[in-house]
Coordinates of C-alpha atoms and ligand atoms in Angstrom, one line a residue:
M10 CA 11.3 -6.0 10.9
S11 CA 9.3 -5.4 7.8
A12 CA 8.8 -1.9 6.4
R13 CA 5.7 0.1 6.7
I14 CA 4.2 2.1 3.8
P15 CA 1.2 4.5 3.9
S16 CA -1.7 2.5 2.6
L17 CA -2.6 5.0 -0.1
L18 CA 0.7 4.3 -1.8
L19 CA 0.8 0.6 -1.4
G20 CA 1.5 -0.9 -4.7
F21 CA 3.0 2.2 -6.1
P22 CA 6.4 2.8 -4.6
L23 CA 8.5 5.1 -6.8
L24 CA 11.7 3.4 -5.8
L25 CA 12.3 0.4 -7.9
A26 CA 14.4 -2.3 -6.2
P27 CA 16.6 -4.1 -8.7
A28 CA 14.8 -7.4 -8.1
T29 CA 11.5 -5.6 -7.4
L30 CA 11.8 -7.5 -4.2
A31 CA 9.8 -6.5 -1.2
L32 CA 8.9 -2.9 -0.7
G33 CA 11.9 -0.7 -1.5
P34 CA 14.2 0.9 0.9
Q35 CA 12.0 3.1 2.9
D36 CA 12.9 6.2 4.8
S37 CA 13.5 4.9 8.3
A38 CA 12.7 8.2 10.0
Q39 CA 9.0 8.2 9.0
K40 CA 8.3 5.0 10.9
T41 CA 9.3 6.1 14.2
Q42 CA 7.7 9.5 14.6
A43 CA 5.4 9.9 17.5
S44 CA 6.6 6.8 19.2
H45 CA 8.6 8.2 22.0
K46 CA 6.3 10.4 23.8
A47 CA 5.8 7.7 26.4
Q48 CA 9.4 7.8 27.5
G49 CA 9.9 7.7 31.2
S50 CA 6.3 7.2 32.3
H51 CA 6.2 3.7 30.8
K52 CA 9.8 2.9 31.4
A53 CA 10.5 0.1 33.8
Q54 CA 6.9 -0.8 34.4
G55 CA 6.9 -3.7 36.7
S56 CA 10.6 -4.1 36.5
Q57 CA 13.7 -2.9 38.4
T58 CA 16.3 -1.0 36.6
T59 CA 19.2 -1.7 38.9
P60 CA 22.2 -2.1 36.8
V61 CA 23.7 -5.5 36.8
E62 CA 27.1 -5.8 38.6
P63 CA 29.9 -5.5 36.2
A64 CA 31.8 -8.7 35.5
G65 CA 35.3 -7.4 35.9
P66 CA 37.3 -5.9 33.1
T67 CA 35.7 -5.9 29.7
S68 CA 36.4 -4.4 26.4
S69 CA 32.9 -3.1 26.1
P70 CA 32.2 0.4 27.4
L71 CA 28.6 -0.6 27.8
V72 CA 28.6 -1.3 31.5
G73 CA 24.9 -1.9 31.6
N74 CA 25.1 -4.9 29.3
R75 CA 27.9 -6.8 31.0
L76 CA 26.7 -10.2 31.7
P77 CA 26.0 -11.3 35.3
T78 CA 28.7 -12.4 37.6
A79 CA 29.1 -15.8 39.1
T80 CA 27.1 -14.7 42.1
L81 CA 24.2 -13.9 39.8
L82 CA 24.5 -17.1 37.9
A83 CA 24.1 -18.9 41.2
D84 CA 20.5 -17.5 41.3
V85 CA 19.7 -19.5 38.1
P86 CA 18.2 -22.9 39.0
K87 CA 20.8 -25.6 38.6
L88 CA 18.5 -27.5 36.2
W89 CA 19.1 -25.0 33.5
R90 CA 22.1 -23.0 34.7
K91 CA 24.5 -24.6 32.3
G92 CA 22.4 -23.5 29.3
F93 CA 22.1 -20.0 30.7
A94 CA 25.8 -19.6 31.2
S95 CA 26.5 -20.9 27.7
I96 CA 24.9 -17.8 26.2
Q97 CA 28.0 -15.6 25.6
A98 CA 28.6 -12.4 23.7
E99 CA 31.6 -13.8 22.0
D100 CA 29.8 -16.8 20.4
C101 CA 27.1 -14.4 19.3
R102 CA 29.7 -12.3 17.6
K103 CA 31.1 -15.3 15.7
W104 CA 27.7 -16.4 14.5
L105 CA 26.5 -12.9 13.5
E106 CA 29.8 -12.2 11.7
V107 CA 28.9 -15.2 9.5
L108 CA 25.2 -14.3 9.0
S109 CA 25.9 -10.7 8.1
A110 CA 29.0 -11.3 6.0
D111 CA 29.0 -10.0 2.4
D112 CA 29.0 -13.5 1.0
M113 CA 25.5 -14.0 2.5
E114 CA 24.5 -11.1 0.2
G115 CA 21.9 -9.7 2.6
R116 CA 19.9 -12.9 2.7
A117 CA 17.0 -11.8 0.5
T118 CA 14.4 -14.5 0.0
G119 CA 14.9 -16.1 -3.4
Q120 CA 18.5 -14.9 -3.8
P121 CA 21.5 -17.3 -3.4
G122 CA 22.6 -15.6 -0.2
F123 CA 19.4 -16.7 1.5
E124 CA 19.9 -20.3 0.6
K125 CA 23.4 -20.2 1.9
A126 CA 22.3 -18.7 5.2
A127 CA 19.5 -21.3 5.5
R128 CA 21.9 -24.1 5.0
W129 CA 24.3 -22.6 7.5
V130 CA 21.6 -22.3 10.2
A131 CA 20.5 -25.8 9.5
D132 CA 24.1 -27.0 10.1
R133 CA 24.1 -25.2 13.4
F134 CA 20.8 -26.9 14.4
R135 CA 22.4 -30.2 13.5
E136 CA 25.5 -29.3 15.5
F137 CA 23.3 -28.5 18.6
G138 CA 21.5 -31.8 18.2
L139 CA 18.1 -30.3 17.4
E140 CA 15.5 -32.7 16.0
P141 CA 15.0 -32.2 12.3
V142 CA 11.2 -31.6 11.9
G143 CA 11.2 -30.2 8.4
E144 CA 10.6 -32.1 5.2
N145 CA 12.5 -35.3 4.4
K146 CA 13.8 -35.5 8.0
G147 CA 15.7 -32.2 7.4
Y148 CA 15.5 -28.8 8.9
F149 CA 13.7 -27.1 6.0
Q150 CA 10.0 -26.4 5.7
M151 CA 9.9 -25.4 2.0
V152 CA 8.0 -22.3 1.2
P153 CA 6.8 -22.0 -2.4
F154 CA 8.4 -19.0 -4.2
A155 CA 8.9 -18.2 -7.8
A156 CA 11.0 -15.7 -9.7
T157 CA 9.5 -14.2 -12.8
Q158 CA 11.5 -12.3 -15.4
V159 CA 10.0 -10.3 -18.3
A160 CA 10.9 -11.6 -21.8
S161 CA 12.3 -8.5 -23.5
K162 CA 12.0 -9.6 -27.1
T163 CA 8.3 -10.3 -26.9
S164 CA 7.1 -7.6 -24.6
W165 CA 6.1 -4.2 -25.8
L166 CA 3.7 -1.3 -25.7
A167 CA 2.1 0.0 -28.9
L168 CA 0.0 2.9 -30.1
L169 CA -3.0 1.9 -32.2
D170 CA -5.4 3.9 -34.2
N171 CA -9.2 3.5 -34.3
D172 CA -9.0 0.6 -36.7
G173 CA -6.5 -1.3 -34.5
Q174 CA -3.6 -0.5 -36.8
E175 CA -0.3 -0.3 -35.0
L176 CA 1.3 3.1 -35.4
L177 CA 4.3 2.7 -33.1
N178 CA 5.8 -0.1 -31.1
I179 CA 8.1 0.4 -28.2
R180 CA 9.9 -2.7 -26.8
V181 CA 10.9 -3.5 -23.2
G182 CA 14.4 -2.2 -22.6
R183 CA 14.2 0.1 -25.6
G184 CA 12.2 3.0 -24.3
L185 CA 9.7 1.0 -22.3
G186 CA 10.5 0.1 -18.7
G187 CA 9.1 0.5 -15.2
R188 CA 8.0 -2.1 -12.7
I189 CA 6.6 -4.8 -15.0
T190 CA 6.2 -8.2 -13.5
E191 CA 2.9 -9.6 -14.7
A192 CA 2.1 -11.3 -18.0
S193 CA -0.6 -9.3 -19.7
T194 CA -2.1 -8.4 -23.0
K195 CA -4.4 -5.4 -23.0
T196 CA -5.8 -2.8 -25.3
M197 CA -6.8 0.4 -23.4
D198 CA -8.3 3.8 -24.0
F199 CA -6.1 6.3 -22.3
V200 CA -6.0 9.7 -20.7
F201 CA -3.0 12.1 -20.9
V202 CA -2.1 14.1 -17.8
L203 CA 0.4 16.9 -17.8
A204 CA 0.8 17.6 -14.0
K205 CA 2.4 20.9 -13.2
K206 CA 0.5 20.9 -9.9
A207 CA -1.8 18.6 -8.1
G208 CA -4.9 20.4 -9.4
D209 CA -4.0 19.4 -13.0
V210 CA -5.2 15.9 -12.2
D211 CA -8.9 15.7 -13.0
A212 CA -10.1 12.9 -10.8
D213 CA -13.3 12.3 -12.7
K214 CA -11.5 11.8 -16.0
V215 CA -8.7 9.5 -14.7
R216 CA -10.7 7.2 -12.4
G217 CA -10.5 3.6 -13.8
K218 CA -8.6 4.7 -16.8
T219 CA -5.1 4.1 -18.1
V220 CA -3.2 7.3 -17.5
M221 CA -0.2 8.5 -19.3
L222 CA 1.5 10.9 -16.9
L223 CA 4.0 13.6 -17.6
D224 CA 4.7 14.8 -14.1
Q225 CA 6.3 18.2 -13.5
S226 CA 4.8 18.9 -10.1
E227 CA 6.9 19.5 -6.9
M228 CA 8.0 16.9 -4.4
G229 CA 5.6 16.1 -1.6
P230 CA 5.9 13.8 1.4
Y231 CA 7.4 10.2 1.2
G232 CA 9.5 11.1 -1.8
R233 CA 6.4 11.2 -4.1
T234 CA 5.4 14.3 -6.1
K235 CA 2.2 16.1 -5.4
G236 CA 0.9 15.3 -8.9
F237 CA 1.6 11.6 -8.5
V238 CA -0.1 11.5 -5.1
A239 CA -3.2 13.3 -6.5
L240 CA -3.3 10.8 -9.3
M241 CA -3.1 7.8 -7.0
R242 CA -6.0 9.3 -4.9
A243 CA -8.1 9.4 -8.0
R244 CA -7.6 5.6 -8.5
P245 CA -6.6 5.1 -12.1
A246 CA -6.7 1.6 -13.5
S247 CA -3.1 1.7 -14.6
I248 CA -0.3 4.2 -15.3
V249 CA 2.3 4.9 -17.9
L250 CA 4.8 7.3 -16.5
I251 CA 7.0 9.4 -18.7
D252 CA 10.2 9.2 -16.7
E253 CA 13.7 8.7 -18.0
K254 CA 15.0 7.1 -14.8
Q255 CA 12.2 4.6 -14.3
A256 CA 12.0 3.7 -18.0
S257 CA 15.7 3.0 -18.1
L258 CA 15.2 0.3 -15.5
D259 CA 14.9 -2.7 -17.8
P260 CA 12.3 -5.1 -16.3
S261 CA 13.9 -8.0 -18.2
A262 CA 17.1 -7.5 -16.3
A263 CA 15.3 -7.9 -13.0
R264 CA 13.8 -10.9 -11.3
S265 CA 10.6 -10.5 -9.3
V266 CA 10.5 -13.0 -6.5
R267 CA 7.2 -13.8 -4.8
Y268 CA 5.3 -16.3 -2.8
T269 CA 3.2 -18.7 -4.9
G270 CA 1.5 -20.6 -2.2
G271 CA -2.3 -20.2 -1.7
R272 CA -4.7 -19.4 -4.5
Q273 CA -3.9 -16.6 -6.8
S274 CA -6.8 -14.5 -5.5
Q275 CA -5.8 -15.1 -2.0
N276 CA -2.1 -14.6 -2.0
L277 CA -0.9 -14.6 1.6
S278 CA 0.8 -11.3 0.9
G279 CA -1.2 -8.9 -1.2
R280 CA 1.8 -6.6 -1.0
C281 CA 3.9 -8.7 -3.3
R282 CA 1.4 -8.8 -6.1
R283 CA 1.1 -5.5 -7.8
P284 CA -0.2 -4.4 -11.2
N285 CA 2.4 -3.5 -13.8
R286 CA 3.4 0.0 -13.9
Y287 CA 4.9 1.1 -17.2
A288 CA 7.4 3.9 -17.8
L289 CA 8.4 5.5 -21.1
T290 CA 11.6 7.4 -21.8
P291 CA 10.8 11.0 -22.7
G292 CA 12.2 10.2 -26.2
A293 CA 9.8 7.3 -26.8
A294 CA 6.9 9.2 -25.2
A295 CA 7.6 12.2 -27.5
Q296 CA 7.3 9.9 -30.6
L297 CA 4.1 8.4 -29.3
L298 CA 2.5 11.7 -28.4
E299 CA 3.4 13.1 -31.7
R300 CA 1.7 10.3 -33.5
A301 CA -1.3 10.8 -31.3
G302 CA -1.4 14.5 -32.1
L303 CA -0.6 15.5 -28.5
A304 CA 2.9 16.9 -29.1
T305 CA 1.9 20.5 -28.2
H306 CA 1.7 19.4 -24.5
L307 CA 5.4 18.7 -24.6
D308 CA 6.2 22.4 -25.0
A309 CA 7.9 23.8 -22.0
K310 CA 5.3 26.5 -21.8
A311 CA 2.3 24.2 -22.1
D312 CA -0.4 24.4 -19.5
G313 CA -1.0 21.4 -17.2
G314 CA -4.3 19.5 -17.4
T315 CA -6.1 16.2 -18.2
W316 CA -7.1 15.2 -21.7
A317 CA -9.1 12.2 -22.8
V318 CA -7.3 10.9 -25.9
V319 CA -9.7 10.3 -28.8
G320 CA -9.0 8.1 -31.8
F321 CA -6.1 6.2 -30.3
Q322 CA -5.5 3.3 -28.0
L323 CA -2.6 1.8 -26.1
K324 CA -1.8 -1.9 -26.3
T325 CA 0.5 -3.7 -24.0
H326 CA 1.8 -7.2 -24.5
I327 CA 4.0 -8.6 -21.7
E328 CA 5.4 -12.1 -21.6
V329 CA 7.1 -13.5 -18.5
E330 CA 9.2 -16.5 -17.7
T331 CA 8.6 -18.1 -14.3
K332 CA 10.7 -20.5 -12.4
A333 CA 10.6 -21.8 -8.8
V334 CA 13.3 -20.6 -6.4
F335 CA 14.5 -21.9 -3.1
A336 CA 12.9 -20.5 0.0
C337 CA 12.3 -22.2 3.4
N338 CA 11.7 -21.8 7.1
V339 CA 14.5 -23.4 9.0
V340 CA 12.9 -25.5 11.8
G341 CA 14.4 -27.6 14.6
M342 CA 13.0 -29.1 17.8
I343 CA 13.9 -30.0 21.3
R344 CA 11.5 -32.5 22.7
G345 CA 10.0 -31.9 26.1
S346 CA 10.6 -34.3 29.0
D347 CA 7.0 -34.8 30.1
P348 CA 5.1 -37.6 28.2
R349 CA 1.9 -35.6 28.3
L350 CA 3.1 -31.9 28.1
S351 CA 5.7 -32.5 25.5
K352 CA 3.0 -32.6 22.9
E353 CA 2.7 -28.9 23.6
I354 CA 5.2 -26.5 22.1
V355 CA 6.8 -23.2 22.9
G356 CA 7.7 -21.5 19.6
I357 CA 10.9 -19.4 19.4
G358 CA 11.3 -17.4 16.2
S359 CA 13.4 -14.9 14.3
H360 CA 13.5 -14.0 10.6
L361 CA 16.5 -15.2 8.6
D362 CA 15.8 -13.1 5.5
H363 CA 16.7 -9.5 5.0
I364 CA 16.4 -7.1 2.0
G365 CA 19.5 -8.4 0.1
I366 CA 21.3 -6.6 -2.7
R367 CA 19.9 -3.4 -4.0
G368 CA 21.5 -1.8 -6.9
S369 CA 25.0 -3.1 -6.3
V370 CA 24.9 -2.5 -2.6
I371 CA 24.6 -5.3 -0.1
N372 CA 22.3 -4.7 2.9
N373 CA 24.0 -7.0 5.5
G374 CA 21.1 -6.8 7.9
A375 CA 23.2 -7.4 11.0
D376 CA 20.6 -6.1 13.4
D377 CA 17.6 -6.8 11.1
D378 CA 17.4 -9.7 11.8
G379 CA 20.8 -11.3 11.9
S380 CA 20.7 -10.4 15.6
G381 CA 17.5 -12.2 16.3
T382 CA 18.7 -15.3 14.4
T383 CA 21.9 -15.2 16.4
G384 CA 19.7 -15.0 19.6
L385 CA 17.7 -18.0 18.2
L386 CA 20.9 -20.0 17.8
A387 CA 22.1 -19.0 21.3
V388 CA 18.8 -20.1 22.9
A389 CA 18.7 -23.3 20.9
R390 CA 22.2 -24.3 21.9
A391 CA 21.5 -23.4 25.6
F392 CA 18.5 -25.7 25.7
S393 CA 20.6 -28.5 24.1
M394 CA 23.3 -28.2 26.8
N395 CA 21.1 -29.0 29.8
R396 CA 20.8 -32.6 30.6
T397 CA 17.2 -32.1 31.8
K398 CA 14.8 -30.7 29.2
P399 CA 11.7 -28.7 30.2
R400 CA 8.4 -30.5 30.1
R401 CA 7.0 -29.0 27.0
S402 CA 8.8 -29.1 23.6
L403 CA 10.6 -26.2 22.0
L404 CA 10.3 -25.4 18.3
F405 CA 13.0 -23.1 16.8
M406 CA 12.0 -21.3 13.6
A407 CA 14.0 -19.0 11.4
F408 CA 11.6 -17.6 8.9
C409 CA 11.9 -16.6 5.2
G410 CA 10.1 -13.8 3.5
E411 CA 9.5 -11.6 6.5
E412 CA 10.7 -8.5 4.8
M413 CA 8.3 -9.2 1.9
G414 CA 5.3 -9.3 4.2
L415 CA 5.8 -11.9 7.0
I416 CA 5.4 -14.6 4.4
G417 CA 7.4 -17.4 6.0
S418 CA 5.5 -17.2 9.3
K419 CA 2.2 -16.8 7.5
H420 CA 3.0 -19.9 5.5
Y421 CA 3.9 -21.8 8.7
A422 CA 0.8 -20.7 10.5
A423 CA -1.3 -21.8 7.5
H424 CA 0.6 -25.1 7.2
P425 CA 1.8 -25.8 10.7
I426 CA 4.1 -28.8 11.3
F427 CA 2.4 -29.3 14.6
D428 CA -1.2 -28.2 15.1
N429 CA -1.4 -24.6 16.1
R430 CA -3.5 -25.4 19.1
R431 CA -0.4 -27.2 20.5
M432 CA 1.7 -24.0 20.5
V433 CA 1.3 -22.4 23.9
A434 CA 3.3 -19.3 23.1
E435 CA 5.6 -17.8 20.5
L436 CA 8.6 -15.7 21.5
Q437 CA 10.0 -13.5 18.7
M438 CA 13.4 -11.9 18.5
D439 CA 13.6 -9.3 15.7
M440 CA 16.3 -6.6 16.0
I441 CA 17.8 -7.2 19.4
G442 CA 21.4 -6.0 19.0
R443 CA 21.3 -2.2 19.2
N444 CA 20.7 0.7 21.5
E445 CA 17.7 2.6 20.2
E446 CA 18.6 5.9 18.5
H447 CA 16.6 8.7 16.9
A448 CA 18.0 12.0 15.6
R449 CA 14.5 13.5 15.3
T450 CA 13.4 12.8 18.9
K451 CA 17.0 13.4 20.1
E452 CA 17.0 10.0 21.7
K453 CA 20.6 8.9 22.1
A454 CA 22.0 5.4 22.0
E455 CA 23.8 5.8 25.2
D456 CA 20.5 6.5 27.0
N457 CA 19.1 3.2 25.8
I458 CA 21.9 0.8 26.8
N459 CA 19.6 -0.7 29.4
S460 CA 16.3 -0.6 27.5
L461 CA 14.4 -3.3 25.7
H462 CA 11.0 -3.1 24.0
L463 CA 8.6 -5.8 25.2
V464 CA 5.9 -5.7 22.6
G465 CA 2.5 -7.4 22.4
T466 CA 2.6 -9.3 25.7
Q467 CA -0.3 -7.2 27.2
K468 CA -2.6 -8.2 24.4
L469 CA -3.5 -11.8 24.5
S470 CA -2.3 -13.3 27.8
D471 CA -1.6 -11.5 31.0
E472 CA 0.1 -14.6 32.3
L473 CA 2.7 -14.6 29.6
H474 CA 3.3 -10.9 30.3
Q475 CA 3.9 -11.7 34.0
I476 CA 6.3 -14.5 33.1
C477 CA 8.3 -12.0 31.1
L478 CA 8.3 -9.5 33.9
D479 CA 9.4 -12.1 36.5
A480 CA 12.1 -13.5 34.3
N481 CA 13.4 -10.1 33.6
D482 CA 13.5 -9.1 37.3
K483 CA 15.4 -12.3 38.1
Y484 CA 17.8 -12.8 35.2
A485 CA 18.1 -9.8 32.9
R486 CA 17.0 -6.5 34.6
F487 CA 16.3 -4.6 31.4
A488 CA 14.2 -1.4 31.6
F489 CA 11.2 -2.5 29.6
E490 CA 9.7 0.0 27.3
Y491 CA 6.1 -0.1 26.0
D492 CA 6.2 2.7 23.5
E493 CA 6.5 0.7 20.3
E494 CA 3.3 -1.2 20.3
D495 CA 2.9 0.0 16.7
V496 CA 5.4 -2.7 15.6
F497 CA 3.1 -5.4 16.8
S498 CA 2.0 -6.2 13.3
R499 CA 5.4 -5.9 11.8
S500 CA 7.2 -9.1 12.6
D501 CA 6.5 -12.8 12.4
H502 CA 4.9 -13.3 15.9
V503 CA 1.7 -11.6 14.6
S504 CA 1.1 -14.6 12.3
F505 CA 0.8 -16.7 15.5
A506 CA -1.1 -14.1 17.5
K507 CA -3.7 -14.2 14.7
K508 CA -4.1 -17.9 15.6
D509 CA -4.8 -16.8 19.2
I510 CA -1.3 -17.9 20.4
P511 CA 0.1 -15.6 23.1
I512 CA 3.2 -13.9 21.9
A513 CA 6.1 -11.9 23.2
F514 CA 8.2 -9.8 20.9
F515 CA 11.7 -8.6 21.9
F516 CA 13.0 -5.5 20.1
T517 CA 15.8 -3.2 21.0
G518 CA 14.4 -0.4 18.9
F519 CA 14.9 1.5 15.7
H520 CA 18.1 3.3 14.7
P521 CA 19.3 5.4 11.7
Q522 CA 20.7 2.3 10.1
Y523 CA 17.4 0.5 9.9
H524 CA 17.0 -1.0 6.4
R525 CA 20.2 0.6 5.2
P526 CA 23.5 -0.8 4.0
T527 CA 25.0 0.5 7.2
D528 CA 23.2 -2.0 9.4
T529 CA 26.5 -3.8 9.9
V530 CA 28.0 -6.1 12.5
D531 CA 30.5 -3.5 13.9
R532 CA 27.6 -1.6 15.3
I533 CA 26.1 -4.5 17.3
D534 CA 26.2 -4.4 21.1
F535 CA 27.0 -8.1 21.7
P536 CA 26.7 -8.2 25.5
K537 CA 23.2 -6.7 25.0
L538 CA 22.3 -9.3 22.4
A539 CA 23.4 -12.1 24.7
R540 CA 21.5 -10.6 27.6
V541 CA 18.3 -10.5 25.5
A542 CA 18.9 -14.2 24.5
R543 CA 19.4 -15.1 28.1
L544 CA 16.1 -13.4 29.0
V545 CA 14.3 -15.3 26.2
Y546 CA 15.9 -18.5 27.3
A547 CA 14.6 -18.0 30.8
I548 CA 11.1 -17.1 29.6
A549 CA 11.0 -20.1 27.3
W550 CA 12.1 -22.3 30.1
E551 CA 9.5 -21.1 32.5
T552 CA 6.7 -21.2 29.9
A553 CA 7.7 -24.7 28.7
N554 CA 8.1 -26.1 32.2
R555 CA 5.1 -24.8 34.3
E556 CA 2.1 -26.9 34.9
N557 CA -0.4 -24.8 32.9
R558 CA 0.0 -23.1 29.6
P559 CA -0.4 -19.3 29.6
K560 CA -4.1 -18.5 29.6
V561 CA -5.5 -16.7 26.6
D562 CA -7.4 -13.8 28.1
R563 CA -8.4 -12.1 24.9
T564 CA -8.5 -13.4 21.3
Y565 CA -6.7 -11.6 18.5
T566 CA -10.1 -10.5 17.1
E567 CA -11.1 -9.0 20.5
V568 CA -7.8 -7.3 20.9
M569 CA -8.1 -5.7 17.4
E570 CA -11.7 -4.7 18.0
A571 CA -10.8 -3.0 21.3
Q572 CA -7.9 -1.2 19.6
R573 CA -10.2 0.1 16.8
A574 CA -12.8 1.2 19.3
K575 CA -10.1 3.1 21.2
R576 CA -8.9 4.8 18.0
R577 CA -12.5 5.8 17.1
K578 CA -12.9 7.3 20.6
R579 CA -9.7 9.3 20.2
Q580 CA -10.7 10.6 16.8
R581 CA -14.1 11.8 18.2
K582 CA -12.4 13.9 20.8
Ligands
ZN615 ZN1 13.5 -5.5 8.3

């Protein structure tokens, strides 16, 4: 699941990840406010909540997630019973222990751990006998990514006088730092802001200007100060922060990894391309302000305010070295058995990447989305075990770059291996191994043992929604919840929905370990993970085998337009 950031602050996160990868560790709590009002009323819509019969003694205290007994297995059609029965919690545990182990380094796209994980998943696809439909008869669809690194010796910021004479030069790593990733040479007029409170930012003076900010205002929401938020609202062209902590982050020591597919102006993920943001140590800034005759503002008793600097300019010169890095979607196929219908495809997806190493801490990403990728493996192996295949083909996809803005799936949808019109549905598993838990709403894990979020199925195709309800009633008996529709745009399925492909997104919900180093394998509820995988397997079987593909009742554009209209109506009330 990718993170969400308030749009105002996009491009200006204060937290600098070591590799400036993705969006920075976000506060998980803010994402899940207001999402649980619908509890109860929406629970179990169209579905029975009868707990499944326990399967005899088990080490798991989670009775609700014990897998069905032999009697229940007998209800599974013989044609695909073997595959269904093959999905077992213990195999899932073995796979996820590998995917979320420390030596996979949190699987961040562009880091060595991701490549290792991709090769391991490809090996599993080979082991299960999936058809390699990637490049060069392999399992990889390569996705173009590059890492850039700032050259410290030739990157600097200087103070110039009116004649262009250099008065002071501050090099990267020696007083100049911040989040600097783009090559650039610029000479700019600048404005100095001493923000003791939000009102010290004069919006008219800073709009479109380069702002040197000494921020002494108090902390506001989202870990940003009130002065900083006021400055962002005024839309400066660029900023030079005076901040010891940020300036001491040497950009030449960090790699910035990003997608390089598509034209520069149309990068698939606008979120990964951000303007440089400079930071000076207070020491370097004091030297500079002194030379520019602004030193009085550094006095502890100085008043806050905004000053246009006359007679001086700032010049920045940044050089970067760029090299390509390994990134791919791992793709494998099981051909359908019907000569005509096998041209159509049911897509099954998860994201392989996570947020990697930050600072020196590994974010293992066991639930996000090691669990979904484990489910993907379980479903792929299950289909490979039945002698008879469903009529349509199945495409298994483990995406890269999801945490950086759904990049792998966007890349796939823009460069599909099989025409998008041939994909009849996409089923996504992202975070399927936990019991939802929120301190703020007092929602406890033990109350959610039996619950699963079914997201997005009521948007494009009523038929796919019905398939999900029926399969759940027969083979899984989860209490479906529909109170997390907000996450519809936050995982890879949306890249397919945008192509008007019906989607179903399976999600066991947020928890306090979301996007934290504590999202580890010991917290995973494996019987539940296997139960979700069995459900997805049953839905995939039905979707792939029925005569007609799920009808598209509403296009993505129509769905979004209806949603906007609803929001407008609500606001008017
Ligand atoms: Zn995530």
